[in-house]
Amino acid sequence: MPTLPLREALRQGRAVRARFGGFRYIRFKDDFQGVPRGTVVAPGGMVWGYPHIGRLLSLEAGLEEHFAGPFQAEEKIDGYNVRIARLGGRPVALTRGGLVCPFTTDRLPDLLPTAIFDAEPERVVCGEVAGPDNPYLEASPPWIGADVALYVFDLMRINRPGFEPRADKHAAVERYDLPAVPFRGRFRPDEAGRAGLRAVSEEVEAAGGEGLVLKEEERPDKRVKYVTGGANIADIAVAAGNMADLPADYYTDRVQRLVLYLMDHGRERTAELDRELGRAFLDGLEEAVRQFRRERHVSRVYRCRFRERANAEAFRRHLAALSDAGVQTRILGLEPEGKDGYWVLRFERIAPRITGILGHLFSGGVFYDP
Amino acid sequence: MPTLPLREALRQGRAVRARFGGFRYIRFKDDFQGVPRGTVVAPGGMVWGYPHIGRLLSLEAGLEEHFAGPFQAEEKIDGYNVRIARLGGRPVALTRGGLVCPFTTDRLPDLLPTAIFDAEPERVVCGEVAGPDNPYLEASPPWIGADVALYVFDLMRINRPGFEPRADKHAAVERYDLPAVPFRGRFRPDEAGRAGLRAVSEEVEAAGGEGLVLKEEERPDKRVKYVTGGANIADIAVAAGNMADLPADYYTDRVQRLVLYLMDHGRERTAELDRELGRAFLDGLEEAVRQFRRERHVSRVYRCRFRERANAEAFRRHLAALSDAGVQTRILGLEPEGKDGYWVLRFERIAPRITGILGHLFSGGVFYDP
């Protein structure tokens, strides 16, 4: 295990202490002297941050540039990244930023067979949690009808940077019946590979999927993501009502990627596609204005299910702390559901800027260009 | 004339010295202690900066809030703002930022009867210069087939802040045959006024115009602008190829204004409108990528006509200075045109960020999200 610049990172505020119940840990809020953001240090060991994956915008130009040999394509799932590891005597789920997520941690027994951590306690399971009943994201793959699901795509190891070899991952997926992301084929970085990837990408797009992650077989750290054109439109649609609150280049980046995807696929634009893009922008915004007229604010409602009431309460306190810090959330309810003993937390997040803009506007205000 | 904080503004770099040929002046680069940005101080006198006009996004909510009595609607022209005044013995055209524009100044005899400055040398004529052959803007009102035209909307007076009374403006327009912006009617801030304005706004929109500026009759400084839905789409279309180079909220602001305009007009969205918005985003971007593939850069070509070769040369030097400062422009030609002795300057402006992004992309690069 490399020596960590832990004391210095803490001193500079680049790493901070945190706790989840009785479990105390330190997380790196930023990249610091070679330690990636999201790295967690705890008595049970250290979990390295999950690295960013570069985005390929053109198979035509970038595939041969990036890969020296065969690579595998996995489906990219639109959710939030977690690393799951046994720390402090129990499996916990860490967010990208290195916080223990009370919701995901609560639901681990529903998301994967946690027996893997009893048998191989040094494992770190990396995956995406997605589904309509998640507390973070509005978007959800269309085939997940309710609740959330885990899609495993990598293994790491406690106290060690980098990914475990592909063979180890496949063996663990088999042995412990882990829910792996869909495998979408093996390709080479040549013309046939590009054609194959384009066909797979169009399949993924037609099913409402987000795209692919391509991983070179020989070098597990060599990987890129490739997102479908349709996913860009879907991202715009889902976030349109938030337009004043997200960075504006969230939208323009996706429009640009859409154009590059179409051109990379040699696909002609159609009136239908133009219409879809326009609708993506306008539907959500119109709904936001309508909501403001009804409720005097613009918000999104989230719901998520917990196994244990105590975890739901912890999540509620977490939201209350965020509210005190300026992120406006409002708890709508915490109630038992069904016979299985689950608890459903419902809350809404206010979009403060568009709420403020519409408030100014509907009280007759004028706007000055910067 | 109020005392100016001139020395202090110069010391802090908020005002700077400039020259145009032998004419020397000082311009305020920023608002400073009550003096607006664009204010010019010269031996012949001082010209105050043109104030910003607030934007009304909803007639329903804002009209009665803003106006206490009848107001006049003038058409808003999509061009660049100039103040024309006799300074240093000759009429010069000042940009919004207070620079003498060599192009506009050269063309003043074509733009308005300059006799007004001989008869009333204290006059400042404020207007918009628009048309396809202008050196600043890609956009141009569709009815101006070639060259540029001036649309006068206000009079100011040398050494005096604020606008001249409406009656004085109308009298001067009559007397000197000034090219005034189209008058679009007189309204009251009530329900009938809103209905009338909506009808006029739809007419302006159908003709490809930008919108209206509303000015209260009794208080000449009380004014707002109101832009049509279609103008927002046109703005997006004309700038789509520049998407990486303009601030991203240029685009998102216009999408939001479009939605508010439609709702303010009680207009149902149509598939055709959705399609227009999508097309506005995608046409220009596709063309930018095509241009990059042909020429290895993305640029816009401008042309403008000068009466005097010396002014064209001055403008060329101005562009060269900009290039040295990082704004990449390239002169394509300076040639005499027709029998009238005009000179045509052609140049292109490179869009550096999209050029860089496409260069990285087509050489196989990947992109990391921030």
XYZ file of C-alpha atoms in Angstrom:
740
model
C 0.000 0.000 0.000
C 1.518 3.326 -1.062
C 2.106 5.971 1.560
C -0.796 8.367 1.628
C -0.502 12.159 1.923
C -3.329 11.891 4.428
C -2.246 14.360 7.068
C -1.473 17.034 4.471
C -4.751 16.444 2.641
C -6.683 16.810 5.892
C -4.768 19.934 6.798
C -5.591 21.532 3.439
C -9.227 20.443 3.582
C -8.832 18.266 0.484
C -9.728 15.256 2.612
C -12.376 15.392 5.348
C -13.586 13.175 8.181
C -17.067 11.705 7.925
C -19.176 9.105 9.676
C -22.021 6.767 8.956
C -23.573 5.615 12.219
C -20.669 4.317 14.260
C -18.433 3.918 11.212
C -15.830 6.664 10.897
C -13.827 7.338 7.741
C -11.900 9.938 5.780
C -12.753 10.822 2.189
C -10.785 12.743 -0.414
C -12.977 15.555 -1.711
C -10.565 16.315 -4.564
C -7.717 14.688 -6.413
C -4.659 15.237 -4.217
C -1.047 14.283 -4.899
C -1.959 11.241 -6.948
C -4.862 10.140 -4.763
C -8.111 10.421 -6.717
C -11.227 12.181 -5.505
C -13.583 9.798 -3.744
C -10.836 7.718 -2.164
C -11.932 6.516 1.272
C -9.680 5.637 4.184
C -11.212 3.674 7.042
C -10.055 1.340 9.791
C -11.001 -1.644 7.584
C -8.762 -0.378 4.761
C -8.712 2.010 1.902
C -10.859 2.151 -1.238
C -9.427 4.075 -4.161
C -11.544 6.544 -6.074
C -13.180 5.388 -9.282
C -11.345 7.004 -12.191
C -13.016 9.143 -14.837
C -13.484 7.489 -18.189
C -12.772 9.500 -21.311
C -15.473 10.034 -23.869
C -15.010 9.022 -27.493
C -17.002 11.288 -29.802
C -16.042 9.617 -33.067
C -15.415 5.923 -33.622
C -14.084 6.851 -37.033
C -11.333 9.029 -35.653
C -10.678 7.654 -32.208
C -10.959 3.892 -32.072
C -7.636 2.932 -33.603
C -6.002 5.817 -31.822
C -7.107 4.548 -28.467
C -6.920 0.758 -28.580
C -3.921 -1.378 -29.473
C -5.830 -4.664 -29.486
C -9.201 -6.328 -28.974
C -11.616 -4.777 -26.543
C -14.933 -5.651 -24.993
C -18.067 -3.558 -25.138
C -20.272 -3.334 -22.085
C -23.510 -1.462 -21.948
C -23.308 1.872 -20.157
C -26.109 2.286 -17.614
C -27.552 5.686 -16.722
C -27.414 5.750 -12.942
C -24.991 6.684 -10.198
C -21.605 5.091 -9.605
C -21.000 3.146 -6.403
C -18.130 1.181 -4.944
C -19.262 -1.478 -2.504
C -16.824 -2.847 0.050
C -16.748 -4.302 3.526
C -15.442 -1.566 5.759
C -15.934 -1.389 9.496
C -17.326 -4.898 9.597
C -20.190 -4.465 7.089
C -20.618 -3.809 3.389
C -21.150 -0.144 2.587
C -21.785 1.635 -0.710
C -19.583 4.639 -1.481
C -20.648 7.387 -3.865
C -18.321 8.811 -6.496
C -17.298 11.499 -4.023
C -16.533 8.945 -1.309
C -19.561 9.363 0.941
C -21.296 6.325 2.363
C -24.720 6.420 0.715
C -27.301 5.499 3.377
C -29.855 4.575 0.744
C -27.656 2.256 -1.325
C -26.052 0.759 1.756
C -29.500 -0.005 3.160
C -30.496 -1.765 -0.039
C -27.330 -3.807 -0.601
C -29.023 -7.133 0.242
C -31.541 -6.408 -2.548
C -28.872 -5.300 -5.021
C -26.346 -8.133 -4.927
C -25.512 -11.350 -3.085
C -23.450 -9.887 -0.268
C -21.936 -13.316 0.415
C -19.010 -12.206 -1.767
C -17.802 -9.947 1.049
C -17.856 -12.791 3.571
C -15.829 -15.047 1.302
C -13.500 -12.409 -0.134
C -13.487 -9.433 2.221
C -10.897 -7.517 0.204
C -13.209 -7.186 -2.811
C -14.531 -3.839 -4.003
C -17.507 -4.211 -6.333
C -17.961 -1.284 -8.721
C -21.236 -0.692 -10.464
C -24.073 1.616 -11.373
C -27.298 1.889 -9.422
C -30.185 2.860 -11.670
C -33.938 2.911 -11.611
C -36.872 5.261 -11.106
C -36.860 5.054 -7.294
C -33.411 6.474 -6.641
C -32.800 9.597 -4.593
C -30.321 11.326 -6.915
C -31.271 11.177 -10.579
C -34.384 11.936 -12.531
C -33.254 9.727 -15.400
C -33.710 5.986 -15.387
C -33.304 3.259 -18.015
C -36.757 2.642 -19.495
C -36.654 -1.103 -18.850
C -36.422 -0.723 -15.063
C -40.075 -0.397 -14.194
C -39.734 0.323 -10.477
C -37.271 0.570 -7.606
C -33.538 0.317 -8.391
C -31.099 -2.281 -9.673
C -27.328 -2.690 -9.592
C -25.189 -3.263 -12.682
C -21.684 -4.433 -11.837
C -18.901 -3.457 -14.231
C -15.588 -3.663 -12.359
C -13.841 -5.170 -9.399
C -11.238 -3.358 -7.386
C -9.430 -4.452 -4.284
C -9.125 -2.825 -0.895
C -5.828 -0.976 -0.436
C -4.916 -1.242 -4.108
C -5.382 1.233 -6.958
C -6.536 0.062 -10.389
C -8.964 -2.544 -11.621
C -8.749 -6.286 -11.112
C -8.051 -8.362 -14.225
C -10.955 -9.135 -16.489
C -10.738 -12.875 -15.825
C -11.053 -12.340 -12.071
C -14.117 -10.208 -12.630
C -15.805 -12.796 -14.798
C -14.979 -15.550 -12.300
C -16.434 -13.547 -9.420
C -19.554 -12.665 -11.389
C -20.071 -16.395 -12.051
C -19.217 -17.616 -8.579
C -21.291 -15.085 -6.628
C -24.000 -14.515 -9.197
C -23.270 -10.781 -9.377
C -25.605 -8.711 -11.570
C -23.192 -7.739 -14.353
C -23.791 -5.043 -16.966
C -24.867 -6.521 -20.297
C -21.948 -7.678 -22.424
C -22.272 -6.271 -25.950
C -19.524 -8.053 -27.795
C -15.820 -8.205 -28.496
C -14.320 -6.054 -31.233
C -11.052 -5.029 -32.792
C -10.007 -1.447 -33.492
C -10.445 -1.681 -37.247
C -13.096 -0.998 -39.825
C -15.033 -4.162 -39.030
C -14.899 -3.245 -35.355
C -16.285 0.215 -36.066
C -19.101 -1.206 -38.159
C -19.926 -3.746 -35.452
C -19.896 -1.095 -32.742
C -22.131 1.182 -34.749
C -24.669 -1.606 -35.139
C -24.566 -2.403 -31.418
C -24.796 1.255 -30.542
C -27.919 1.634 -32.669
C -29.454 -1.388 -30.915
C -28.694 0.121 -27.528
C -30.117 3.444 -28.680
C -33.318 1.838 -29.976
C -33.851 0.203 -26.575
C -33.426 3.548 -24.810
C -29.984 2.689 -23.454
C -27.254 5.206 -22.815
C -24.289 3.793 -24.693
C -21.246 1.595 -24.348
C -18.076 1.384 -22.326
C -15.202 -0.137 -24.288
C -12.414 -1.866 -22.371
C -9.223 -3.160 -23.877
C -8.656 -6.789 -22.983
C -4.944 -6.588 -22.297
C -4.884 -3.273 -20.465
C -7.819 -3.051 -18.044
C -7.241 0.650 -17.406
C -7.552 1.479 -21.128
C -11.196 2.295 -21.611
C -13.504 4.868 -23.163
C -17.221 5.548 -23.176
C -19.326 6.059 -26.268
C -22.818 7.476 -25.789
C -25.700 7.185 -28.271
C -27.291 10.152 -30.015
C -30.648 9.377 -28.459
C -29.164 9.426 -24.959
C -28.166 13.051 -25.516
C -31.729 13.957 -26.417
C -33.042 12.009 -23.418
C -30.618 13.840 -21.116
C -31.849 17.191 -22.411
C -35.491 16.150 -22.038
C -35.106 14.964 -18.472
C -33.263 18.101 -17.388
C -35.089 20.753 -19.429
C -37.209 21.915 -16.504
C -34.000 22.573 -14.585
C -32.483 24.739 -17.301
C -31.705 27.721 -15.100
C -30.211 25.565 -12.360
C -27.823 23.298 -14.233
C -24.730 24.684 -15.971
C -25.872 25.782 -19.424
C -23.203 23.712 -21.137
C -24.951 20.591 -19.862
C -27.343 21.267 -22.743
C -25.016 22.624 -25.409
C -22.490 19.809 -24.874
C -25.219 17.272 -25.532
C -26.436 19.041 -28.669
C -22.880 19.019 -29.985
C -22.409 15.329 -29.130
C -25.665 14.515 -30.899
C -24.430 16.118 -34.111
C -21.088 14.325 -33.897
C -22.823 10.997 -33.268
C -25.072 11.424 -36.284
C -22.143 12.333 -38.488
C -20.009 9.508 -37.081
C -22.811 7.129 -38.046
C -23.221 8.716 -41.466
C -26.843 9.189 -40.521
C -28.963 11.780 -42.280
C -30.925 14.070 -40.049
C -34.680 13.741 -40.284
C -37.523 16.103 -39.517
C -38.505 13.659 -36.776
C -35.120 13.960 -35.100
C -35.205 17.764 -35.268
C -38.639 17.613 -33.697
C -37.481 15.295 -30.919
C -34.682 17.673 -30.010
C -37.005 20.681 -29.979
C -39.522 18.776 -27.895
C -36.807 17.682 -25.480
C -36.069 21.322 -24.724
C -39.636 22.583 -24.616
C -41.707 19.900 -22.864
C -39.920 20.071 -19.537
C -39.723 23.852 -19.539
C -43.421 24.258 -20.237
C -44.166 21.852 -17.426
C -41.875 23.816 -15.099
C -43.778 27.037 -15.843
C -47.093 25.250 -15.320
C -45.877 23.861 -12.010
C -44.759 27.326 -10.923
C -48.195 28.728 -11.730
C -49.824 26.018 -9.596
C -47.370 25.789 -6.707
C -45.179 28.939 -6.817
C -42.077 26.839 -7.097
C -40.430 24.391 -9.503
C -39.391 21.075 -8.014
C -38.863 17.394 -8.688
C -40.345 14.688 -6.520
C -38.228 11.675 -5.572
C -39.188 8.506 -3.811
C -37.023 5.679 -2.589
C -37.568 2.532 -0.569
C -35.585 1.534 2.505
C -35.348 -1.807 4.265
C -34.762 -0.189 7.632
C -36.524 2.796 9.035
C -33.329 3.914 10.778
C -31.590 4.293 7.405
C -34.509 6.273 6.006
C -34.261 8.543 9.024
C -30.525 8.906 8.442
C -31.200 9.854 4.837
C -33.839 12.323 5.949
C -31.323 13.961 8.307
C -28.835 14.040 5.437
C -31.387 15.915 3.309
C -32.185 18.287 6.164
C -28.472 19.069 6.487
C -28.349 19.772 2.740
C -31.331 22.102 3.116
C -29.559 24.001 5.856
C -26.619 24.293 3.459
C -28.824 25.873 0.795
C -30.009 22.893 -1.280
C -33.720 23.181 -0.801
C -35.387 19.848 -0.180
C -38.685 19.158 1.498
C -39.730 15.848 3.002
C -43.152 14.809 1.734
C -43.511 11.637 3.752
C -41.954 8.523 5.276
C -44.352 5.638 5.387
C -44.328 1.851 5.568
C -45.209 0.126 2.321
C -46.584 -3.331 1.647
C -46.101 -6.382 3.802
C -42.340 -6.656 3.417
C -41.540 -4.053 6.012
C -40.084 -1.493 3.557
C -40.257 2.218 4.247
C -40.877 4.707 1.463
C -39.342 8.156 1.731
C -40.772 10.844 -0.542
C -39.188 14.254 -0.882
C -38.881 17.064 -3.350
C -35.923 19.129 -4.454
C -36.645 22.749 -5.302
C -34.905 24.222 -8.363
C -33.995 27.578 -6.792
C -32.888 29.641 -9.794
C -35.809 28.916 -12.110
C -38.137 29.364 -9.129
C -36.562 32.774 -8.518
C -36.662 33.774 -12.171
C -40.312 32.833 -12.565
C -41.154 34.559 -9.301
C -39.533 37.776 -10.547
C -41.207 37.407 -13.925
C -44.713 36.725 -12.653
C -44.485 39.638 -10.262
C -43.898 41.821 -13.314
C -40.123 42.109 -13.180
C -37.880 42.920 -16.102
C -34.540 41.303 -16.835
C -31.278 42.987 -17.741
C -28.795 41.199 -19.970
C -25.412 40.818 -18.322
C -22.440 69.142 -16.973
C -21.770 67.034 -13.861
C -18.236 66.674 -12.607
C -16.699 63.531 -14.019
C -14.537 61.101 -12.016
C -12.256 61.089 -15.047
C -8.859 61.103 -13.427
C -9.808 58.329 -11.017
C -11.382 56.235 -13.768
C -8.213 56.553 -15.877
C -6.051 55.687 -12.899
C -8.052 52.521 -12.231
C -8.138 51.548 -15.901
C -11.934 51.861 -16.016
C -11.543 54.587 -18.616
C -8.892 54.454 -21.345
C -7.471 56.786 -23.958
C -8.123 55.972 -27.610
C -7.733 57.625 -30.984
C -9.284 57.552 -34.417
C -6.926 59.130 -36.924
C -6.094 62.507 -35.434
C -9.104 62.462 -33.131
C -8.235 61.645 -29.511
C -10.766 60.668 -26.883
C -11.316 58.826 -23.614
C -13.877 56.075 -23.249
C -15.323 54.431 -20.147
C -14.831 50.678 -20.445
C -17.101 49.982 -17.479
C -19.755 51.709 -15.444
C -17.871 53.888 -12.975
C -19.278 56.053 -10.196
C -22.485 56.806 -12.037
C -20.899 57.208 -15.460
C -22.164 54.449 -17.750
C -19.938 52.165 -19.816
C -19.420 53.538 -23.316
C -19.359 57.170 -22.247
C -16.910 59.145 -24.420
C -15.059 62.291 -23.444
C -13.450 64.292 -26.244
C -12.388 67.883 -26.883
C -15.712 68.461 -28.693
C -17.689 67.360 -25.632
C -18.930 64.305 -23.901
C -21.371 61.637 -25.096
C -23.043 59.568 -22.396
C -23.241 55.790 -22.681
C -26.426 54.293 -24.018
C -28.277 52.675 -21.117
C -29.313 49.030 -21.035
C -32.982 48.388 -21.582
C -34.697 45.797 -19.417
C -36.400 42.847 -21.019
C -40.052 42.074 -20.422
C -40.703 38.329 -20.605
C -44.424 38.459 -19.951
C -46.839 41.161 -21.059
C -49.422 39.557 -18.821
C -47.368 40.013 -15.695
C -45.169 42.980 -16.449
C -46.938 45.604 -18.507
C -49.052 47.237 -15.816
C -46.208 46.848 -13.375
C -43.872 48.800 -15.584
C -45.903 51.566 -17.188
C -48.011 54.172 -15.465
C -49.513 55.572 -18.658
C -49.621 55.323 -22.446
C -46.531 54.131 -24.251
C -45.336 53.857 -27.812
C -44.118 50.677 -29.479
C -41.184 50.886 -31.850
C -39.819 47.966 -33.768
C -36.616 46.529 -32.343
C -33.974 46.023 -35.017
C -31.368 43.265 -34.822
C -28.100 45.092 -35.399
C -25.507 46.963 -33.388
C -26.103 50.086 -31.333
C -24.392 53.339 -32.349
C -24.400 56.895 -31.082
C -23.535 59.399 -33.791
C -22.270 62.826 -32.841
C -20.013 65.583 -34.128
C -16.832 65.338 -32.128
C -13.504 66.749 -33.191
C -15.088 68.602 -36.094
C -16.731 65.665 -37.862
C -19.542 63.204 -37.196
C -18.328 59.909 -35.756
C -20.200 56.730 -34.827
C -19.530 55.329 -31.366
C -20.105 51.666 -30.513
C -21.853 50.566 -27.333
C -18.459 50.318 -25.649
C -17.484 53.830 -26.729
C -15.068 53.074 -29.563
C -15.229 55.076 -32.758
C -16.285 52.483 -35.355
C -14.242 53.110 -38.512
C -16.741 51.237 -40.639
C -19.872 53.027 -39.460
C -18.128 56.383 -39.381
C -17.006 55.869 -42.979
C -20.549 55.103 -44.056
C -22.358 57.917 -42.208
C -23.145 59.862 -45.411
C -24.949 56.742 -46.681
C -26.741 56.110 -43.400
C -28.331 59.460 -42.599
C -28.466 63.083 -43.761
C -25.499 64.422 -41.824
C -26.782 67.977 -42.279
C -28.357 67.613 -38.838
C -24.911 67.945 -37.258
C -24.192 71.158 -39.122
C -27.469 72.706 -38.037
C -27.571 71.286 -34.507
C -24.054 70.300 -33.529
C -25.041 69.260 -30.000
C -27.252 66.424 -31.260
C -26.444 62.783 -30.581
C -28.366 60.431 -32.868
C -28.883 56.934 -31.428
C -29.797 54.031 -33.618
C -29.167 50.509 -34.770
C -27.050 49.632 -37.801
C -28.219 46.390 -39.395
C -27.805 44.469 -42.611
C -25.919 41.556 -44.112
C -22.758 43.533 -44.915
C -21.789 44.539 -41.401
C -18.511 43.584 -39.774
C -19.856 42.500 -36.382
C -22.991 40.384 -36.563
C -23.992 37.330 -38.512
C -27.670 38.112 -38.045
C -29.516 40.592 -40.215
C -33.188 41.502 -40.675
C -34.461 39.490 -43.654
C -35.791 42.549 -45.473
C -32.379 44.194 -45.809
C -31.130 42.526 -48.954
C -27.617 43.958 -49.028
C -25.268 46.417 -47.330
C -26.391 48.101 -44.103
C -29.026 50.584 -43.002
C -29.505 52.822 -39.969
C -32.633 52.839 -37.815
C -32.820 55.851 -35.527
C -34.641 55.412 -32.209
C -33.434 58.127 -29.831
C -31.818 61.507 -29.605
C -29.410 62.470 -26.878
C -27.451 65.664 -26.432
C -23.751 66.262 -26.051
C -22.721 66.803 -22.418
C -26.097 65.701 -21.085
C -27.239 62.304 -19.768
C -30.678 60.937 -20.640
C -32.836 61.028 -23.742
C -34.314 64.051 -25.435
C -38.109 64.429 -25.230
C -40.184 62.435 -27.675
C -41.520 65.563 -29.370
C -37.982 66.792 -30.103
C -37.105 63.440 -31.616
C -40.145 63.432 -33.903
C -39.452 66.996 -34.954
C -35.826 66.226 -35.810
C -36.795 63.070 -37.706
C -39.194 65.171 -39.786
C -36.908 68.129 -40.282
C -33.767 66.191 -41.244
C -35.442 63.182 -42.810
C -33.778 60.790 -40.371
C -34.410 57.076 -40.991
C -36.505 56.273 -37.921
C -37.330 52.775 -36.652
C -40.842 51.705 -37.645
C -43.514 52.988 -35.275
C -45.795 50.133 -34.227
C -48.525 51.916 -32.362
C -49.574 53.546 -29.131
C -50.958 51.453 -26.298
C -52.071 51.626 -22.702
C -50.948 49.247 -19.967
C -54.241 47.395 -19.730
C -55.878 44.342 -21.180
C -56.618 46.018 -24.520
C -52.995 47.180 -24.657
C -51.728 43.660 -24.075
C -54.000 42.265 -26.763
C -52.889 44.963 -29.194
C -49.228 44.372 -28.431
C -49.590 40.638 -28.885
C -51.111 41.185 -32.307
C -48.336 43.591 -33.312
C -45.707 41.260 -31.934
C -47.068 38.392 -34.033
C -46.941 40.623 -37.119
C -43.345 41.548 -36.397
C -42.528 37.878 -35.811
C -44.163 36.803 -39.083
C -42.014 39.336 -40.966
C -38.841 37.986 -39.337
C -38.424 40.974 -37.052
C -36.854 40.864 -33.631
C -39.451 42.471 -31.409
C -40.537 45.748 -29.897
C -39.201 48.478 -27.667
C -41.913 50.083 -25.549
C -41.413 53.639 -24.336
C -43.652 55.464 -21.918
C -44.761 58.797 -23.332
C -44.428 60.844 -20.175
C -41.167 59.372 -18.894
C -38.695 58.896 -21.773
C -36.347 56.810 -19.623
C -39.085 54.286 -18.814
C -38.752 51.627 -21.463
C -38.569 47.862 -21.927
C -37.905 45.511 -24.800
C -40.104 42.603 -25.768
C -38.667 40.049 -28.180
C -40.687 37.611 -30.322
C -40.539 33.836 -29.940
C -39.287 33.435 -33.480
C -36.383 35.828 -32.859
C -35.121 33.472 -30.170
C -35.117 30.573 -32.610
C -33.405 32.745 -35.239
C -30.721 33.753 -32.728
C -30.025 30.101 -31.941
C -29.903 29.188 -35.629
C -27.488 31.939 -36.554
C -25.127 31.118 -33.687
C -25.377 27.320 -33.602
C -22.084 26.801 -35.406
C -20.404 28.872 -32.708
C -21.775 26.796 -29.862
C -18.455 26.089 -28.187
C -17.323 29.701 -28.463
C -20.287 31.640 -27.130
C -21.353 31.378 -23.490
C -23.650 28.357 -23.276
C -26.410 30.371 -21.653
C -26.736 32.350 -24.883
C -28.656 29.279 -26.081
C -30.464 28.212 -22.913
C -31.654 31.771 -22.190
C -33.258 31.895 -25.617
C -34.953 28.525 -25.219
C -36.414 29.713 -21.927
C -37.578 33.005 -23.444
C -39.223 31.109 -26.300
C -41.277 29.045 -23.855
C -42.298 32.126 -21.881
C -43.285 33.945 -25.072
C -45.458 31.057 -26.242
C -47.157 30.838 -22.857
C -47.569 34.625 -22.652
C -49.349 34.460 -26.009
C -51.453 31.465 -24.956
C -50.070 29.760 -28.019
C -50.082 25.980 -28.262
C -46.829 24.417 -29.293
C -46.866 22.644 -32.633
C -44.753 19.879 -34.094
C -43.537 22.439 -36.616
C -42.257 24.734 -33.882
C -40.477 21.879 -32.103
C -38.894 20.991 -35.409
C -37.768 24.570 -36.054
C -36.061 24.710 -32.701
C -34.299 21.381 -33.268
C -33.252 22.468 -36.733
C -31.964 25.782 -35.377
C -29.539 23.898 -33.162
C -28.493 21.232 -35.644
C -28.147 22.956 -39.031
C -25.371 25.319 -38.060
C -23.484 22.692 -36.076
C -23.540 20.211 -38.927
C -22.286 22.900 -41.252
C -19.502 23.750 -38.787
C -18.342 20.125 -38.745
C -18.489 19.981 -42.550
C -16.458 23.175 -42.791
C -13.880 21.771 -40.390
C -13.567 18.642 -42.508
C -12.949 20.786 -45.599
C -10.797 23.558 -44.149
C -9.504 22.350 -40.745
C -11.099 25.294 -39.036
C -14.540 26.740 -38.335
C -15.050 30.367 -39.314
C -17.535 32.956 -40.474
C -16.915 35.178 -43.451
C -17.803 38.873 -43.257
C -17.800 41.519 -45.919
C -18.383 45.222 -45.629
C -18.200 48.195 -47.973
C -16.250 51.373 -47.329
C -16.461 54.726 -49.061
C -12.794 55.458 -48.443
C -9.932 53.087 -48.788
C -8.164 54.712 -45.843
C -11.013 53.725 -43.540
C -10.944 50.162 -44.841
C -7.224 50.088 -44.118
C -7.883 51.438 -40.619
C -10.439 48.704 -40.066
C -7.990 46.119 -41.368
C -5.389 47.323 -38.862
C -8.041 47.163 -36.144
C -8.689 43.506 -37.054
C -4.961 42.757 -37.140
C -4.622 44.216 -33.639
C -7.493 41.993 -32.503
C -5.718 38.988 -34.016
C -2.585 39.818 -32.106
C -4.754 39.952 -28.980
C -6.047 36.424 -29.628
C -9.213 36.990 -31.676
C -8.311 35.153 -34.823
C -9.306 37.003 -37.952
C -7.935 36.629 -41.425
C -8.215 39.213 -44.196
C -9.520 37.631 -47.390
C -9.363 40.697 -49.606
C -9.758 44.443 -50.010
C -10.922 45.368 -53.469
C -12.671 48.200 -55.282
C -16.268 47.459 -56.233
C -18.478 48.936 -58.945
C -18.193 52.407 -60.383
C -19.019 54.323 -57.207
C -15.538 54.081 -55.776
C -16.492 51.802 -52.859
C -14.002 49.375 -51.360
C -15.070 45.932 -50.169
C -13.225 44.339 -47.279
C -13.688 40.601 -46.804
C -12.396 38.784 -43.749
C -13.128 35.719 -41.685
C -13.294 35.203 -37.949
C -12.124 31.847 -36.673
C -14.147 30.191 -33.889
C -11.200 28.982 -31.813
C -12.831 26.638 -29.314
C -14.915 24.572 -31.723
C -11.930 24.489 -34.069
C -9.817 23.117 -31.210
C -12.447 20.610 -30.115
C -12.927 19.260 -33.624
C -9.174 19.134 -34.138
C -8.764 17.072 -30.984
C -11.696 14.874 -31.945
C -10.629 14.186 -35.509
C -7.139 13.347 -34.384
C -8.705 10.628 -32.254
C -8.786 12.399 -28.900
C -11.072 11.555 -26.037
C -12.823 14.060 -23.791
C -13.062 14.071 -20.020
C -16.098 15.552 -18.338
C -15.193 18.316 -15.912
